[in-house]
Amino acid sequence: MKADPAGVLTGAHYLDGDFACGEGAMAAGCRFVAGYPITPSTEVVERISRRFPMMGGIFIQMEDELASMAAVVGASWTGTKSMTVTSGPGFSLMMENIGLGAMMEAPCVVVNVQRGGPSTGLPTMVGQADIMQARWGSHGDYELIALSPQSPQEAFDLTIDAFNLSEIYRVPVMFMMDECVGHMTEKVVIPPAEEIEVVPRKLSKLKPEEYWPYSVNGGDIPEMVRAGDGYRFHTTGLTHDHRGYPDMSAECQELCVRRLVEKIKHNADKIVRFEEEETDGADVVVVTYGITARVARMGIEMARKKGVKVGVIRLIVIWPFPEKRIRELAGMVKAFVVPEINYGQIVLEVERCAAGKAAAVPVSHGGGGVHDPNDVCQAILGAAK
Amino acid sequence: MSKITTDETEILAQQHPIAPYLRMDRMPHIWCPTCGIGTVVKCYATALEQSGVDLDKVAVVSGIGCTGRVAGYMKLDAFHTTHGRAIPFATGLKLGRPEMLVTVFSGDGDLAGIGGNHLIHTGRRNIDMLVILVNNFIYGMTGGQNAPTTPIPARSSTMPYGNFEPPFNLPHLVASCGATYVARWTSLHIRRLTKSFNEAIHRKGFRFIEVIAPCSTLYARLNKLGTGFHLMQFYHDHAEIHHGIDTREVGIGYQDTIICGKFIDEEKPTFLELMNNHYRKVLGDKFVPMPLEGGMIREQD
Ligand SMILES: Cc1ncc(C[n+]2csc(CCOP(=O)(O)OP(=O)(O)O)c2C)c(N)n1
Ligand code: SF4
Ligand SMILES: [Mg+2]
C-alpha cells in the first residue's frame, strides 16, 4: 500500500543520515520508538521525538537499551510498527531481546549507527565492527536481515525497505549505518506519499478458534494477529509448537528453530541486494559497504588507471549475504579485496564463499577514521599480481 | 510435577470455576504441590470475572521463573518474555495500543532483581499497568538461589550459611517511585487478594500488588519450614492487616510478622495522560494522539 502522508516530509532536503533514517521510519509508518540516548545515533530519535506528536506516534526514552528493545517487541504485537535506535554499547544490551524478537517473530527495526569499539571505544567516531554481531550477537540459532546505507539518501530509502522486509519475513531487521553516513549531510529527496510503497501488517483472517500463532501450513512464515483483537493467543521465548506452547523436546526444537533459520535462507534470493559494477572480466573484485564503499571508490579508480580490471560488489543487504554471486565470481577472478572498518568480518564471509577459488584480501582499519584510498589501491594492485 | 490423567483433565476442564480463563489444554501445570502461585492465578482469574472488563483487551505479560509461567496458562493475549523484561515489554504493548489492559505477572527475582531498574522507572513514569509480584523469597525456577527479597538470615542454595544481604521492602520501593496503588497480601488471603485485584483492575496508573506465597519445594525445604501447608499456617498466625500504614514499616524479617493490606490508593495522571495533556497544551491542534486501538496502518478498504 501507499505511505500515510502524515509521516512523509515530501521535498528536497539537506539532511544528515541520522535525520534521513528518522524520516524514512516515519514515512514507512513507524509509530512507536523506544530508545536510550547514545552517540552517534541520538539524532535519529531527536528528529522523531520532534515530529511524532503530529502524526500519532509515541517516542519513549527508556531506562536502558534492554528496556528499549523489550518495549519494541511488545509494541510490535499491537500491530504498531516499532523501532529502536542505538550504537555499539547499546546494541550489545539489545541482543537479549533481539533474540526474543527473532523467536517470537515480531517485525521491528533496530538501527545501529556504528562507532568504534569494543566497549565504549570511540563514541563519536566511525566503525564498522558490529557486522558479525548483527548476524550472531544474540545466543542460539536464528537468521535475520541487515542493511547498510552509503548515503543519507539511502538512509531514508533503505529504512523504508527495512520496515517492509521486517513485515514480510517477520524478523527484527538490523539497520547497520555507520557514524560517517549518520553524520554526513547531503541532499535527500523524499518523494510524495503516493510514490512510497509500504508493507502493512498482514493480519490473519482466520477466526480465533481456528487460529494458532505459529501454524505455517507448509510455508515458511506464520500469519500474525495482534494483541487486543480477541484471539487470546500465547507467545513465548521458549521453544514452542505451532500453538505457541512451550515444548521442551528435541523434535520441537528442530521444527521451531529450523524454520526460523530457513524462512530467511529459502527466501535469500529475494532478500539479497547489492550493486555490481564492471565484474565482467575483472581481475579483482572489491566487496564493500557503507561509508567504505564511497571511500574505496578513489582507490578503485587509482588501480584502474594502473591497468587493473577492478569490479565492485557493494552490499546493500549485508545479511543474508550474496553467497551465490560471490561463489560464481570466485571462479572467474583472481581475488576479492574487502576494505572495511574492522579487523576482518565480511572478508570472512567472502573467503568462505570463495572456498579457495580466489583469494580474499582484507583491508583493515580499526576505526576512528576511514581508509586511505591508497591502501585500497595497493591492496588491489597486490591482489592482481 | 504432579501427574493427572487425560480423563481427569477433562473433568477438571468442566468443573474448575476458572477453567474458561485458563489454557486447559496445557494442564497439568508445572508447579509443585502446595506451591502458592496457582492460588494467586485463581484469585486473579476470579477478579477478572468479577471485574466485568472486556477480556479481549486484557493482556498478561510474564518474565521468566516459576511465576513467569503464569502467562503460558492464561487464556488471554499472553506473553512469556525474557528474564526481567516483562515490564518494559508491557510498556510497549500499552503504548502501542493504549486501550489494552495490561497485567504483568512475575516473580520477585524477575521483577525486583534483574528487572529492578524497569520496576522503578515504570513506577516513576506511572505507566498504566497492574503488576502482580509473587514473592516467595527465593529464585524458585533455578533451584532456590538467593533473591533480593530473601530475608536475613534465611538459607538459600547460594547462601548456604544463611543470607546476610538486606532485602528490599518492595511496597516501600514502588511507593517511593510513585505507584498509584500498592497492596500486599499472602496467598492465604484469598478473598482479600481477589478483592484487591478487582479493585486494582479498575484503577489507573502503575499499580503494584505483592503476594507472599509459599515455595514449598525450595524455600520451605532449605529452611526446614515444612510444606506449603505449614507456610500457610505461618501466614495465618503471623500476617497482620494494617491498611494505609506507612510503607517504611512493612519490611519483612525472617519468619516474622507479615504486614498486609492496602497501603496506597490514589489517583495520579498516567504517562499517557501526562503526555497527551502536555502535547495538547503546547502543540494545540497540531497534536495527534496515538489512537486507542493503536498505530497500525491498514489498507484502505
Ligand atoms: C538473563 C537470564 N539470566 C538468568 C536466567 C535464569 N533464571 C530463570 S528464572 C530465574 C529466577 C526467577 O526467580 P523469581 O522471579 O523469583 O521466580 P520464581 O521462580 O521464584 O517464581 C533465573 C535466575 C534467565 N532465564 N535469564
Ligand atoms: S519450585 Fe517453588 S516456586 Fe517453583 S513451582 Fe515449586 S514450589 Fe512453586
Ligand atoms: Mg521467587
XYZ file of C-alpha atoms and ligand atoms in Angstrom:
721
model
C 0.000 0.000 0.000
C 0.983 3.663 -0.209
C 2.581 5.508 2.703
C 0.482 7.503 5.161
C 1.090 11.145 4.111
C 1.181 12.184 7.794
C 4.661 10.690 8.108
C 6.077 11.810 4.753
C 8.003 15.083 4.538
C 7.889 15.327 0.749
C 10.527 17.559 -0.849
C 14.242 18.011 -1.374
C 16.086 18.430 1.921
C 19.604 18.833 3.193
C 19.782 16.140 5.876
C 22.311 14.026 7.685
C 21.995 10.248 7.646
C 20.523 10.107 11.150
C 17.744 12.567 10.314
C 17.142 10.844 6.985
C 16.821 7.491 8.753
C 14.276 9.022 11.147
C 12.333 10.410 8.178
C 12.468 7.004 6.498
C 10.996 5.365 9.594
C 8.141 7.870 9.801
C 7.451 7.512 6.077
C 7.407 3.724 6.477
C 4.618 4.090 9.034
C 6.641 3.602 12.206
C 4.601 4.985 15.110
C 6.389 3.628 18.164
C 10.023 4.249 19.009
C 11.718 3.357 22.286
C 15.334 4.324 22.733
C 18.126 5.367 25.014
C 20.497 8.199 24.035
C 23.854 7.234 22.562
C 26.227 8.989 20.209
C 26.285 8.916 17.214
C 22.715 7.701 16.873
C 20.753 10.099 19.051
C 19.790 12.489 16.254
C 17.532 9.789 14.827
C 15.289 9.831 17.906
C 15.656 13.592 18.337
C 14.185 14.013 14.872
C 11.432 11.527 15.580
C 10.517 12.926 19.005
C 10.039 16.347 17.416
C 7.705 15.099 14.667
C 5.924 12.115 16.216
C 3.350 14.134 18.233
C 1.987 15.487 14.947
C 1.331 12.044 13.449
C 0.019 9.917 16.308
C 3.383 8.378 17.124
C 4.883 7.761 20.553
C 8.550 8.082 21.371
C 9.606 6.979 24.837
C 13.072 7.334 26.268
C 13.545 4.131 28.241
C 15.837 3.493 31.209
C 18.282 1.453 29.109
C 18.603 -0.483 25.873
C 17.390 -3.754 27.422
C 14.107 -1.996 28.090
C 14.079 -0.240 24.713
C 14.305 -3.474 22.778
C 11.800 -5.249 25.031
C 9.321 -2.393 24.555
C 9.776 -2.541 20.782
C 8.978 -6.256 20.688
C 5.944 -5.632 22.912
C 4.694 -2.786 20.719
C 5.205 -4.897 17.614
C 2.496 -7.246 18.903
C -0.025 -4.394 18.795
C 0.480 -4.018 15.047
C 2.088 -0.608 15.531
C 5.323 -0.507 13.557
C 8.169 -0.154 16.022
C 11.821 0.704 16.034
C 14.740 1.333 18.345
C 17.951 3.211 17.688
C 21.378 2.783 19.231
C 25.130 2.384 18.771
C 27.635 -0.316 19.833
C 27.289 -0.416 23.641
C 23.513 -0.224 23.400
C 23.470 -2.774 20.586
C 25.191 -5.217 22.949
C 22.438 -4.688 25.530
C 19.747 -5.174 22.908
C 20.955 -8.621 21.925
C 18.817 -10.332 24.580
C 15.530 -9.067 23.213
C 16.590 -9.124 19.576
C 16.671 -12.864 20.225
C 13.183 -12.632 21.716
C 12.002 -10.763 18.620
C 13.538 -13.432 16.394
C 11.983 -16.246 18.432
C 8.536 -14.627 18.675
C 8.819 -13.493 15.030
C 7.950 -9.913 15.874
C 8.558 -7.480 12.996
C 10.662 -4.475 14.073
C 13.679 -2.421 13.086
C 16.880 -1.888 15.083
C 19.095 0.971 13.930
C 22.761 0.762 14.865
C 24.800 3.819 13.941
C 28.158 2.139 14.312
C 31.054 3.711 16.180
C 34.480 2.324 17.087
C 34.535 -0.424 19.725
C 34.990 -2.613 21.680
C 33.344 -1.375 24.879
C 32.911 2.402 24.995
C 35.548 2.618 22.271
C 35.307 5.729 20.127
C 31.944 7.278 20.985
C 31.966 9.971 18.324
C 33.892 8.248 15.568
C 33.195 5.723 12.880
C 33.450 1.939 12.989
C 32.005 -1.000 11.053
C 32.876 -3.687 13.539
C 29.364 -4.727 14.597
C 28.594 -6.513 11.346
C 29.124 -10.009 12.724
C 27.352 -9.047 15.944
C 24.308 -8.090 13.883
C 24.316 -11.606 12.480
C 25.343 -13.670 15.508
C 25.026 -11.384 18.510
C 22.111 -12.977 20.313
C 22.574 -16.526 21.527
C 21.202 -19.547 19.735
C 20.414 -20.120 16.074
C 18.304 -17.699 14.097
C 18.572 -15.702 10.907
C 17.712 -12.106 10.377
C 18.189 -9.326 7.860
C 20.699 -6.470 7.927
C 21.069 -3.493 5.595
C 23.780 -0.886 5.189
C 23.292 2.556 3.615
C 26.120 4.536 1.999
C 24.465 7.948 1.982
C 21.741 9.994 3.674
C 19.504 9.337 0.666
C 19.933 5.622 1.202
C 19.434 6.075 4.927
C 15.964 7.304 4.022
C 15.182 4.792 1.257
C 16.593 1.719 2.976
C 14.923 2.447 6.311
C 11.617 2.070 4.481
C 12.874 -1.179 2.959
C 13.955 -2.346 6.422
C 10.410 -1.929 7.747
C 8.944 -3.639 4.703
C 11.298 -6.608 4.992
C 10.555 -6.944 8.703
C 6.831 -7.213 7.935
C 7.254 -9.673 5.062
C 9.595 -12.056 6.891
C 8.521 -11.350 10.470
C 12.032 -10.659 11.721
C 13.882 -7.910 13.514
C 15.810 -6.071 10.771
C 19.176 -4.567 11.663
C 19.845 -1.203 10.059
C 23.642 -1.034 10.124
C 24.549 2.576 9.481
C 27.937 3.947 10.411
C 28.862 7.201 12.107
C 30.114 8.759 8.860
C 26.881 8.177 6.979
C 24.905 9.101 10.087
C 26.641 12.455 10.429
C 27.167 13.228 6.752
C 24.839 15.895 5.363
C 23.674 15.614 1.768
C 20.671 16.183 -0.395
C 17.813 13.821 0.401
C 14.785 13.679 -1.840
C 11.624 12.491 -0.128
C 9.000 11.551 -2.705
C 5.258 12.131 -2.328
C 3.480 9.605 -0.112
C 1.731 8.020 -3.083
C 5.106 7.060 -4.552
C 6.278 5.259 -1.409
C 5.377 1.579 -1.149
C 4.914 0.318 2.399
C 4.035 -3.181 3.537
C 1.203 -3.071 6.082
C 0.905 -5.621 8.875
C -0.806 -8.592 7.320
C -3.274 -9.928 9.861
C -4.712 -13.414 9.708
C -8.301 -13.642 8.557
C -8.850 -16.900 10.445
C -11.323 -16.915 13.309
C -9.880 -17.078 16.833
C -10.981 -20.701 17.256
C -9.181 -21.716 14.028
C -6.027 -19.730 14.638
C -2.652 -20.814 16.021
C 0.155 -18.267 16.073
C 2.884 -20.477 14.589
C 0.936 -22.581 12.098
C 2.569 -22.356 8.703
C 0.725 -24.977 6.639
C 3.870 -25.980 4.808
C 5.022 -22.408 4.259
C 7.811 -20.537 5.973
C 6.089 -17.623 7.648
C 3.116 -17.883 10.002
C 0.203 -15.463 9.862
C 0.192 -12.867 12.579
C -2.537 -11.405 14.754
C -2.234 -8.612 17.239
C -2.992 -8.214 20.908
C -6.458 -6.910 21.694
C -8.345 -8.441 18.759
C -9.860 -11.349 20.666
C -7.507 -14.132 19.602
C -6.269 -14.729 23.140
C -3.054 -16.201 21.784
C 0.125 -17.142 23.560
C 3.691 -16.475 22.503
C 6.939 -17.232 24.305
C 10.685 -17.060 24.018
C 10.767 -20.756 24.870
C 10.942 -23.330 22.109
C 7.316 -23.689 21.054
C 4.980 -25.675 18.847
C 2.540 -24.306 16.264
C 0.212 -23.233 19.088
C 2.928 -21.097 20.637
C 3.017 -23.524 23.568
C 6.364 -24.465 25.107
C 7.613 -27.901 24.099
C 10.975 -28.911 25.510
C 11.699 -31.728 23.087
C 14.481 -32.032 20.574
C 11.818 -32.682 17.921
C 10.082 -29.398 18.619
C 13.395 -27.548 18.731
C 14.132 -28.937 15.277
C 10.787 -27.772 13.890
C 10.770 -24.404 15.591
C 14.343 -23.286 15.086
C 14.888 -24.825 11.660
C 12.026 -22.734 10.362
C 13.444 -19.543 11.930
C 16.630 -20.193 10.002
C 15.054 -21.438 6.798
C 12.476 -18.716 6.392
C 15.385 -16.411 5.574
C 17.567 -18.977 3.797
C 14.742 -20.089 1.494
C 13.994 -16.505 0.577
C 17.595 -15.289 0.393
C 17.431 -14.761 -3.384
C 14.566 -12.354 -2.892
C 16.174 -10.525 0.034
C 19.802 -10.290 -1.104
C 20.607 -6.937 -2.670
C 23.856 -5.479 -3.951
C 25.184 -3.192 -6.665
C 27.524 -4.774 -9.150
C 29.875 -2.904 -11.415
C 32.385 -3.991 -14.079
C 32.797 -7.526 -12.780
C 32.858 -8.925 -16.326
C 36.416 -9.996 -16.975
C 37.623 -8.366 -13.744
C 40.924 -9.441 -12.188
C 39.918 -8.237 -8.776
C 36.507 -7.574 -7.255
C 36.211 -5.180 -4.332
C 33.459 -6.143 -1.891
C 32.440 -3.241 0.265
C 29.587 -1.480 2.088
C 28.518 1.641 3.957
C 30.873 4.618 4.056
C 33.765 2.402 2.993
C 32.087 1.807 -0.362
C 32.454 5.510 -1.069
C 35.984 5.843 0.271
C 37.123 2.787 -1.689
C 35.929 4.433 -4.944
C 39.048 6.555 -5.211
C 41.331 3.577 -4.569
C 39.476 1.600 -7.214
C 39.888 4.393 -9.767
C 43.599 4.642 -8.941
C 44.041 0.916 -9.536
C 42.061 1.049 -12.766
C 44.351 3.825 -14.017
C 47.243 1.455 -13.408
C 45.614 -1.041 -15.741
C 43.938 -3.444 -13.316
C 40.440 -4.546 -14.197
C 38.529 -3.925 -10.971
C 34.929 -4.898 -10.376
C 32.817 -3.858 -7.413
C 30.164 -5.537 -5.331
C 28.570 -3.035 -2.969
C 26.455 -4.756 -0.366
C 23.120 -3.100 0.362
C 21.640 -6.052 2.201
C 24.513 -7.498 4.224
C 22.615 -10.404 5.822
C 21.660 -12.647 4.141
C 24.973 -12.481 2.304
C 25.109 -12.763 -1.538
C 26.716 -16.195 -1.335
C 25.700 -17.329 -4.813
C 27.159 -14.369 -6.618
C 30.417 -14.446 -4.665
C 30.718 -18.179 -5.436
C 30.201 -17.556 -9.146
C 32.685 -14.702 -9.244
C 35.235 -16.729 -7.288
C 35.647 -18.986 -10.305
C 36.331 -16.007 -12.555
C 38.539 -13.575 -10.652
C 41.958 -13.728 -9.066
C 40.970 -12.180 -5.811
C 38.455 -10.262 -3.765
C 39.595 -7.209 -1.865
C 37.492 -6.321 1.156
C 38.046 -2.945 2.785
C 36.025 -2.475 5.963
C 36.412 -0.515 9.192
C 37.208 -3.533 11.339
C 39.894 -6.188 11.511
C 38.139 -8.598 9.173
C 34.451 -9.513 9.285
C 32.796 -9.525 5.858
C 36.104 -10.710 4.419
C 35.496 -13.958 6.333
C 32.186 -14.433 4.514
C 33.860 -13.693 1.194
C 36.601 -16.175 1.992
C 34.025 -18.808 2.940
C 32.119 -18.356 -0.309
C 35.254 -18.143 -2.443
C 36.196 -21.533 -0.966
C 39.796 -21.328 -2.099
C 38.978 -20.497 -5.709
C 40.027 -16.877 -5.285
C 41.919 -15.069 -2.569
C 40.061 -12.850 -0.099
C 42.245 -9.941 0.915
C 41.235 -7.797 3.883
C 41.981 -4.095 4.013
C 41.585 -3.436 7.693
C 41.046 -0.211 9.557
C 40.476 -0.109 13.292
C 38.004 2.791 13.215
C 38.071 6.419 14.226
C 38.543 7.343 10.582
C 38.105 5.956 7.120
C 40.573 4.190 4.844
C 43.306 5.939 2.952
C 42.206 5.219 -0.647
C 45.824 4.464 -1.427
C 45.696 1.460 0.927
C 42.746 0.134 -1.036
C 44.608 0.738 -4.297
C 47.738 -1.014 -3.015
C 45.677 -3.987 -1.873
C 44.076 -4.235 -5.316
C 47.431 -3.989 -7.092
C 48.891 -6.635 -4.782
C 45.925 -8.950 -5.287
C 46.030 -8.554 -9.073
C 49.608 -9.834 -9.318
C 5.456 -32.216 38.810
C 2.177 -33.942 39.544
C 0.618 -36.299 37.026
C -3.029 -36.075 36.091
C -4.500 -38.486 33.593
C -6.294 -37.234 30.487
C -9.728 -38.154 31.781
C -9.171 -36.225 34.954
C -8.031 -33.207 32.925
C -11.325 -33.301 31.085
C -13.248 -33.471 34.307
C -11.215 -30.551 35.622
C -11.875 -28.583 32.461
C -15.573 -28.917 33.060
C -15.570 -28.368 36.751
C -12.962 -25.851 37.649
C -14.610 -22.451 38.028
C -11.749 -20.590 36.396
C -11.280 -23.089 33.558
C -12.570 -20.585 30.963
C -9.662 -18.299 31.885
C -7.044 -20.998 31.555
C -5.465 -22.967 28.764
C -6.791 -26.281 29.954
C -5.006 -27.929 27.010
C -1.800 -27.158 28.899
C -2.765 -28.856 32.145
C -1.223 -30.269 34.239
C 0.843 -27.199 35.047
C 4.468 -27.385 36.134
C 4.019 -26.036 39.669
C 4.819 -28.238 42.666
C 2.119 -29.458 45.027
C 1.390 -26.761 47.654
C 3.207 -24.073 45.660
C 1.393 -20.759 46.188
C 1.448 -19.477 42.599
C -1.667 -21.363 41.477
C -3.737 -19.756 44.197
C -2.703 -16.315 43.022
C -3.745 -17.218 39.469
C -7.103 -18.400 40.783
C -7.629 -15.093 42.602
C -6.622 -13.082 39.541
C -8.961 -15.020 37.231
C -11.804 -14.661 39.717
C -11.129 -10.932 39.942
C -11.175 -10.669 36.147
C -14.525 -12.410 36.100
C -15.927 -10.122 38.780
C -14.452 -7.016 37.194
C -16.574 -7.201 34.056
C -13.728 -5.926 31.850
C -13.570 -6.898 28.175
C -11.240 -9.900 28.245
C -10.314 -9.386 24.604
C -8.466 -6.278 25.705
C -6.629 -7.879 28.610
C -3.006 -8.915 28.118
C -0.834 -10.776 30.598
C 2.925 -10.400 30.391
C 5.368 -12.520 32.375
C 9.106 -12.721 32.671
C 10.984 -15.918 33.473
C 10.626 -18.097 36.558
C 8.029 -20.338 38.139
C 5.737 -17.321 38.410
C 6.786 -16.349 34.913
C 4.915 -19.391 33.665
C 1.597 -17.755 34.502
C 1.335 -16.108 31.066
C 1.517 -19.538 29.497
C -1.552 -20.758 31.341
C -3.873 -17.781 30.985
C -6.383 -17.896 28.134
C -5.814 -14.255 27.229
C -3.342 -12.498 24.953
C -0.390 -13.711 26.950
C 3.296 -13.058 26.534
C 6.096 -15.038 28.121
C 9.089 -12.767 27.594
C 12.698 -12.641 28.868
C 14.016 -12.609 32.428
C 13.302 -9.229 33.986
C 11.834 -7.602 30.888
C 8.124 -8.164 31.379
C 7.569 -4.566 32.472
C 9.250 -2.860 29.507
C 7.621 -5.350 27.138
C 4.288 -4.448 28.714
C 5.133 -0.761 28.265
C 5.416 -1.307 24.510
C 2.162 -3.236 24.480
C 0.329 -0.487 26.370
C 1.723 2.434 24.380
C 1.357 0.608 21.061
C -2.345 0.053 21.734
C -3.489 2.279 24.607
C -6.861 0.578 25.064
C -5.138 -2.617 26.276
C -5.465 -3.532 29.953
C -2.042 -4.856 30.744
C -1.154 -7.053 33.703
C 2.405 -8.064 34.471
C 2.555 -11.304 36.435
C 6.006 -12.414 37.582
C 8.332 -13.350 40.406
C 10.340 -11.397 42.959
C 13.672 -12.219 41.342
C 12.374 -11.372 37.903
C 10.729 -8.052 38.717
C 12.836 -6.777 41.610
C 16.197 -8.418 40.848
C 17.156 -8.454 37.179
C 14.189 -6.243 36.294
C 14.555 -3.823 39.201
C 15.567 -0.877 37.061
C 12.451 -1.258 34.918
C 10.259 -1.562 38.011
C 11.345 1.759 39.462
C 11.319 3.713 36.216
C 7.940 2.432 35.145
C 6.575 3.405 38.548
C 8.136 6.840 38.156
C 6.534 7.299 34.734
C 3.235 5.971 36.065
C 2.661 3.762 33.045
C -0.784 2.252 33.213
C -0.318 -1.391 34.203
C -1.123 -3.755 37.038
C 1.960 -5.532 38.354
C 1.413 -8.715 40.347
C 4.622 -9.796 42.028
C 4.642 -13.222 43.625
C 7.229 -13.060 46.381
C 8.397 -16.467 47.557
C 11.638 -15.003 48.955
C 13.703 -17.049 46.520
C 14.609 -17.903 42.933
C 12.325 -20.881 42.550
C 12.767 -21.903 38.939
C 16.551 -22.127 39.074
C 16.714 -24.120 42.284
C 16.471 -21.865 45.306
C 19.164 -19.234 44.931
C 19.241 -16.013 46.900
C 16.796 -13.317 45.819
C 16.738 -9.577 46.512
C 13.814 -10.416 48.805
C 15.409 -13.221 50.814
C 15.162 -12.247 54.493
C 18.187 -12.328 56.808
C 19.299 -14.999 57.711
C 17.165 -17.360 55.597
C 19.053 -20.060 53.795
C 19.186 -20.277 50.020
C 21.253 -22.509 47.760
C 23.752 -19.703 47.152
C 23.694 -18.531 50.780
C 24.152 -21.971 52.337
C 25.217 -20.363 55.633
C 22.228 -18.033 55.607
C 21.597 -14.748 53.840
C 23.341 -11.621 55.073
C 22.223 -9.184 52.319
C 19.449 -6.803 53.327
C 16.309 -7.474 51.269
C 14.040 -4.963 49.546
C 10.913 -3.674 51.191
C 9.011 -3.781 47.896
C 5.862 -1.810 48.776
C 8.076 0.976 50.065
C 10.267 0.851 46.970
C 7.402 1.185 44.490
C 5.522 3.677 46.676
C 8.522 5.990 46.670
C 8.656 5.707 42.876
C 5.087 6.931 42.638
C 2.895 3.832 42.280
C -0.796 4.737 42.488
C -1.958 1.535 44.160
C 0.183 -0.563 46.484
C -1.017 -3.583 48.419
C 0.360 -6.759 49.924
C -1.390 -9.997 50.725
C -0.397 -13.586 51.224
C -1.740 -16.458 49.183
C -3.807 -17.358 52.246
C -5.852 -14.152 51.908
C -7.898 -15.473 49.006
C -10.913 -13.257 49.467
C -8.987 -10.078 50.213
C -6.469 -10.706 47.461
C -9.242 -11.246 44.918
C -10.961 -8.072 46.051
C -7.696 -6.170 45.844
C -7.056 -7.460 42.292
C -10.547 -6.436 41.266
C -10.107 -3.008 42.797
C -6.707 -2.514 41.165
C -8.066 -3.625 37.774
C -10.380 -0.629 37.921
C -7.686 1.843 38.915
C -5.312 3.634 36.553
C -1.578 4.101 36.593
C 1.164 1.909 37.955
C -0.488 -0.496 40.365
C 1.538 -2.970 42.378
C 0.347 -5.926 44.408
C 2.849 -8.095 46.216
C 1.677 -11.578 47.087
C 3.652 -13.568 49.624
C 3.381 -17.193 48.546
C 4.991 -20.466 49.539
C 7.771 -22.006 47.542
C 7.292 -25.317 49.234
C 9.968 -27.171 47.336
C 12.887 -24.822 47.854
C 12.369 -22.002 50.325
C 10.452 -24.183 52.775
C 12.742 -27.162 52.392
C 16.031 -25.249 52.563
C 14.824 -23.539 55.725
C 13.166 -26.616 57.240
C 9.824 -24.844 57.411
C 7.711 -27.827 56.448
C 5.426 -27.885 53.443
C 3.374 -25.209 51.751
C 0.675 -26.057 54.232
C 2.943 -25.118 57.121
C 3.835 -21.839 55.479
C 0.125 -21.092 55.074
C -0.309 -21.837 58.746
C 2.505 -19.421 59.442
C 0.781 -16.724 57.352
C -2.385 -17.395 59.293
C -0.637 -16.816 62.581
C 1.731 -14.026 61.600
C 0.028 -11.877 58.975
C -1.394 -8.613 60.259
C -3.582 -6.296 58.259
C -2.761 -2.607 58.524
C -4.408 -0.628 55.747
C -2.773 2.681 54.993
C 0.298 2.021 57.133
C 3.477 3.937 56.294
C 5.281 1.657 53.829
C 8.548 2.210 55.702
C 7.069 -0.075 58.330
C 6.338 -3.077 56.126
C 9.749 -4.684 55.609
C 9.725 -8.457 56.148
C 12.067 -10.230 58.551
C 12.747 -13.939 58.645
C 9.696 -15.809 59.957
C 8.470 -12.506 61.305
C 5.193 -10.588 61.066
C 3.976 -10.070 57.507
C 2.158 -6.777 57.309
C -0.599 -6.914 54.725
C -3.211 -4.513 53.479
C -3.753 -1.735 51.023
C -1.047 0.821 51.643
C -1.636 3.286 48.828
C -4.636 4.047 46.630
C -4.518 7.420 44.957
C -5.268 8.994 41.635
C -2.491 10.490 39.552
C -2.277 11.198 35.833
C -0.743 8.310 33.914
C 2.115 8.545 31.436
C -0.307 8.687 28.516
C -2.478 11.315 30.181
C 0.543 13.442 31.062
C 1.879 13.112 27.535
C -1.394 13.819 25.781
C -2.285 16.757 28.016
C 1.149 18.255 27.661
C 1.244 17.997 23.888
C -2.292 19.323 23.606
C -1.233 22.333 25.637
C 1.974 23.116 23.782
C 1.079 21.962 20.283
C -2.632 22.742 20.166
C -4.433 21.459 17.095
C -1.237 20.150 15.582
C -1.133 17.354 18.157
C -2.387 13.957 17.020
C -2.585 11.394 19.846
C -1.883 7.700 19.327
C -5.308 6.167 18.532
C -6.695 3.985 21.332
C -6.688 0.981 19.007
C -3.016 1.558 18.198
C -0.922 2.969 15.407
C -1.308 0.081 12.988
C -1.578 1.217 9.415
C -4.052 -0.710 7.338
C -5.056 -0.982 3.719
C -7.928 1.443 2.974
C -10.883 -0.812 2.248
C 19.113 -13.419 31.549
C 18.784 -14.604 32.376
N 19.509 -14.861 33.487
C 19.221 -15.924 34.247
C 18.173 -16.743 33.922
C 17.870 -17.932 34.800
N 16.664 -17.750 35.615
C 15.477 -18.247 35.243
S 14.257 -17.970 36.333
C 15.317 -17.198 37.390
C 14.873 -16.701 38.733
C 13.427 -16.482 38.870
O 13.131 -16.110 40.156
P 11.757 -15.432 40.510
O 11.494 -14.301 39.596
O 11.756 -15.128 41.942
O 10.678 -16.527 40.088
P 10.172 -17.811 40.865
O 10.718 -18.966 40.115
O 10.657 -17.764 42.273
O 8.694 -17.699 40.765
C 16.605 -17.152 36.855
C 17.759 -16.557 37.545
C 17.448 -16.456 32.752
N 16.408 -17.193 32.336
N 17.768 -15.388 32.018
S 9.964 -24.557 42.880
Fe 8.882 -23.355 44.423
S 8.012 -21.614 43.289
Fe 8.595 -23.158 41.781
S 6.730 -24.360 41.436
Fe 7.909 -25.416 43.022
S 7.100 -24.596 44.912
Fe 6.449 -23.196 43.319
Mg 10.769 -16.041 43.505
